[in-house]
Amino acid sequence: MTTQFWWVFDATLVLVAGYFIYSNARRGVSKVLVMCIGYIVATVAGSLLSAAAAPGLYEVIARESDIDAIVDMNRDFDAAKALTDAVNAQNYGMDLEKSKTEAFLLPPDTEECIQNLYKYVVRKAGYEPVTEVQFHYLMRDAFSEYYSDLMLDGLPDYAAAVFRETLAQDVNVMYTLIENTYSSTMSARSAAIYVEDTFVKARTVEVFGIFTYLILFSIIMVFSALIASMLENRIFFNIYPATEHIMGGVIGLIEAAMMVVLLTVGTRLAILLGGGNFLFFNEETVMASKLFSFFYEHLWMLL
């Protein structure tokens, strides 16, 4: 993933901050105070209320439909075929049968399936085509591509992204998914719940939280704008003009900070919905920025 456009985020941050500081300094504190209060209330209230509402919204709106989609997805899940095709694509001088691969995947020896499969490949090929470590990586990557493609057909893009990230850190995830599929004691729904809770739930709650925040922020800011327009000519501070404009600039800085929060959560939402595959909106590009990366790393977690 290219990171050459990292500067877009920093440039946007500087332009937003510059605009709010200049605009509010020019207008003066008496003209912008109410809107500043609105920005603060919208940011704080939106953050608190969205964090409280998101888990409940997920349970009511998304959870059951996600689980049903995963049950349907798992009907097409064929780990033995995926691993068999991956081995045969390497041209090791032997043909691996799917039935043989499937025998290695069956519980209770699922966690040793890749090791046992490697030994069988070496024995049948008559030589060691790759090291055992390389073979493990090959099987993991093949499984990752296969299962993430299945997820993309019925689940949000971020679910597949979470799966790939999790598997890259812990190969036991692969063994658990395979074991759940071949287990005689685990129902299809239970296997689907494992997938939902491991790869989908947390990010879906996060998406609901961001959408709720954006809605609440917008509503509060509409009311703030109405109140500000009614009080614009009724608020007056008996201070020097220079002080009026300097304090307006300070207010502008506060408003810019609130807008940075909004930009941060908006960026996070774009990354989640796009599965981190957009040209601009991906983790690598954001984290390559010099300024925006700091706010992104710390502020979106407020939700």
XYZ file of C-alpha atoms in Angstrom, residues 41-200:
160
model
C -20.983 20.397 23.714
C -21.376 18.564 20.400
C -17.964 16.924 20.728
C -18.271 15.889 24.368
C -21.941 14.884 24.278
C -21.521 13.102 20.965
C -18.567 11.136 22.280
C -20.247 10.095 25.533
C -23.646 9.267 24.053
C -22.288 7.403 21.046
C -20.040 5.269 23.238
C -23.049 4.365 25.369
C -25.408 3.724 22.455
C -23.158 1.801 20.038
C -23.153 -1.636 21.768
C -26.937 -1.636 22.038
C -27.376 -0.571 18.418
C -25.060 -3.372 17.341
C -27.060 -5.988 19.258
C -30.391 -4.782 17.886
C -29.425 -4.025 14.282
C -26.405 -6.053 13.215
C -25.549 -9.071 15.345
C -28.170 -11.589 14.233
C -27.886 -10.676 10.559
C -24.094 -11.012 10.793
C -24.366 -14.458 12.388
C -26.854 -15.616 9.741
C -24.490 -14.370 7.013
C -21.577 -16.257 8.579
C -23.609 -19.471 8.825
C -24.325 -19.173 5.088
C -20.678 -18.330 4.395
C -19.379 -21.322 6.328
C -21.476 -23.671 4.184
C -19.059 -22.858 1.361
C -16.000 -23.120 3.606
C -13.726 -25.910 2.400
C -10.349 -25.667 4.121
C -9.160 -28.962 2.659
C -9.682 -27.730 -0.897
C -7.952 -24.411 -0.183
C -4.849 -26.068 1.264
C -4.791 -28.811 -1.358
C -4.947 -26.284 -4.197
C -2.191 -24.247 -2.555
C 0.131 -27.264 -2.355
C -0.583 -28.438 -5.899
C 0.010 -24.934 -7.250
C 3.637 -25.140 -6.071
C 4.569 -27.901 -8.545
C 6.398 -30.036 -6.012
C 6.361 -32.991 -8.397
C 3.424 -34.687 -6.700
C -0.362 -34.415 -6.666
C -2.016 -33.982 -3.303
C -5.521 -35.387 -3.001
C -8.137 -33.385 -1.151
C -9.235 -36.432 0.834
C -5.703 -36.835 2.186
C -5.550 -33.196 3.250
C -8.941 -33.505 4.911
C -7.725 -36.472 6.934
C -4.991 -34.303 8.434
C -7.475 -31.562 9.336
C -9.800 -33.694 11.429
C -9.855 -33.239 15.229
C -8.213 -33.985 17.579
C -5.024 -33.497 15.533
C -6.023 -30.235 13.845
C -3.253 -28.204 15.492
C -0.654 -30.545 13.970
C -2.312 -30.581 10.545
C 0.221 -28.368 8.755
C 3.167 -30.218 10.283
C 1.675 -33.594 9.320
C 0.779 -32.339 5.856
C 4.337 -31.135 5.331
C 5.762 -34.506 6.291
C 3.406 -36.210 3.861
C 4.352 -33.821 1.023
C 8.074 -34.411 1.615
C 7.574 -38.174 1.721
C 5.477 -38.288 -1.433
C 7.642 -35.803 -3.386
C 10.788 -37.672 -2.375
C 12.628 -34.531 -1.402
C 12.263 -31.413 0.763
C 10.970 -28.717 -1.628
C 10.854 -25.998 1.049
C 11.620 -25.787 4.733
C 8.888 -26.586 7.218
C 8.722 -22.942 8.297
C 8.245 -21.797 4.694
C 5.543 -24.406 4.231
C 3.733 -23.139 7.326
C 3.773 -19.590 5.948
C 2.555 -20.839 2.574
C -0.399 -22.659 4.116
C -1.233 -19.757 6.424
C -1.207 -17.251 3.567
C -3.279 -19.518 1.336
C -5.836 -19.983 4.106
C -5.847 -16.251 4.819
C -6.575 -15.374 1.197
C -9.221 -18.080 0.850
C -11.183 -17.305 4.026
C -10.944 -13.529 3.669
C -12.401 -13.850 0.149
C -15.302 -15.795 1.641
C -15.839 -13.077 4.236
C -15.855 -10.327 1.616
C -18.856 -11.938 -0.060
C -21.150 -11.610 2.950
C -19.556 -9.346 5.561
C -18.162 -5.795 5.691
C -14.661 -5.297 4.295
C -13.283 -4.545 7.740
C -14.193 -8.059 8.939
C -11.859 -9.603 6.375
C -9.165 -7.061 7.263
C -9.428 -7.948 10.967
C -9.257 -11.646 10.111
C -6.062 -11.192 8.077
C -4.461 -9.084 10.815
C -5.411 -11.577 13.540
C -4.210 -14.604 11.594
C -0.893 -12.903 10.823
C -0.323 -12.545 14.575
C -1.751 -15.868 15.741
C -1.871 -18.932 13.473
C -4.004 -20.737 16.058
C -6.945 -18.793 14.619
C -6.675 -20.953 11.502
C -6.641 -24.153 13.526
C -9.677 -23.045 15.523
C -11.685 -22.223 12.396
C -10.817 -25.587 10.852
C -11.537 -27.504 14.049
C -14.908 -25.762 14.453
C -15.821 -26.801 10.919
C -15.015 -30.484 11.408
C -16.135 -30.735 15.026
C -19.006 -33.127 15.671
C -20.027 -31.263 18.827
C -20.113 -27.658 17.590
C -23.202 -26.363 15.822
C -23.037 -24.165 12.736
C -24.411 -21.261 14.772
C -21.763 -21.670 17.485
C -19.031 -21.688 14.851
C -20.542 -18.527 13.347
C -20.673 -16.823 16.752
C -16.942 -17.476 17.165
C -16.260 -15.722 13.857
C -18.578 -12.849 14.732
C -17.102 -12.262 18.187
C -13.497 -12.647 17.041
C -13.416 -10.703 13.786
C -16.588 -8.650 13.352
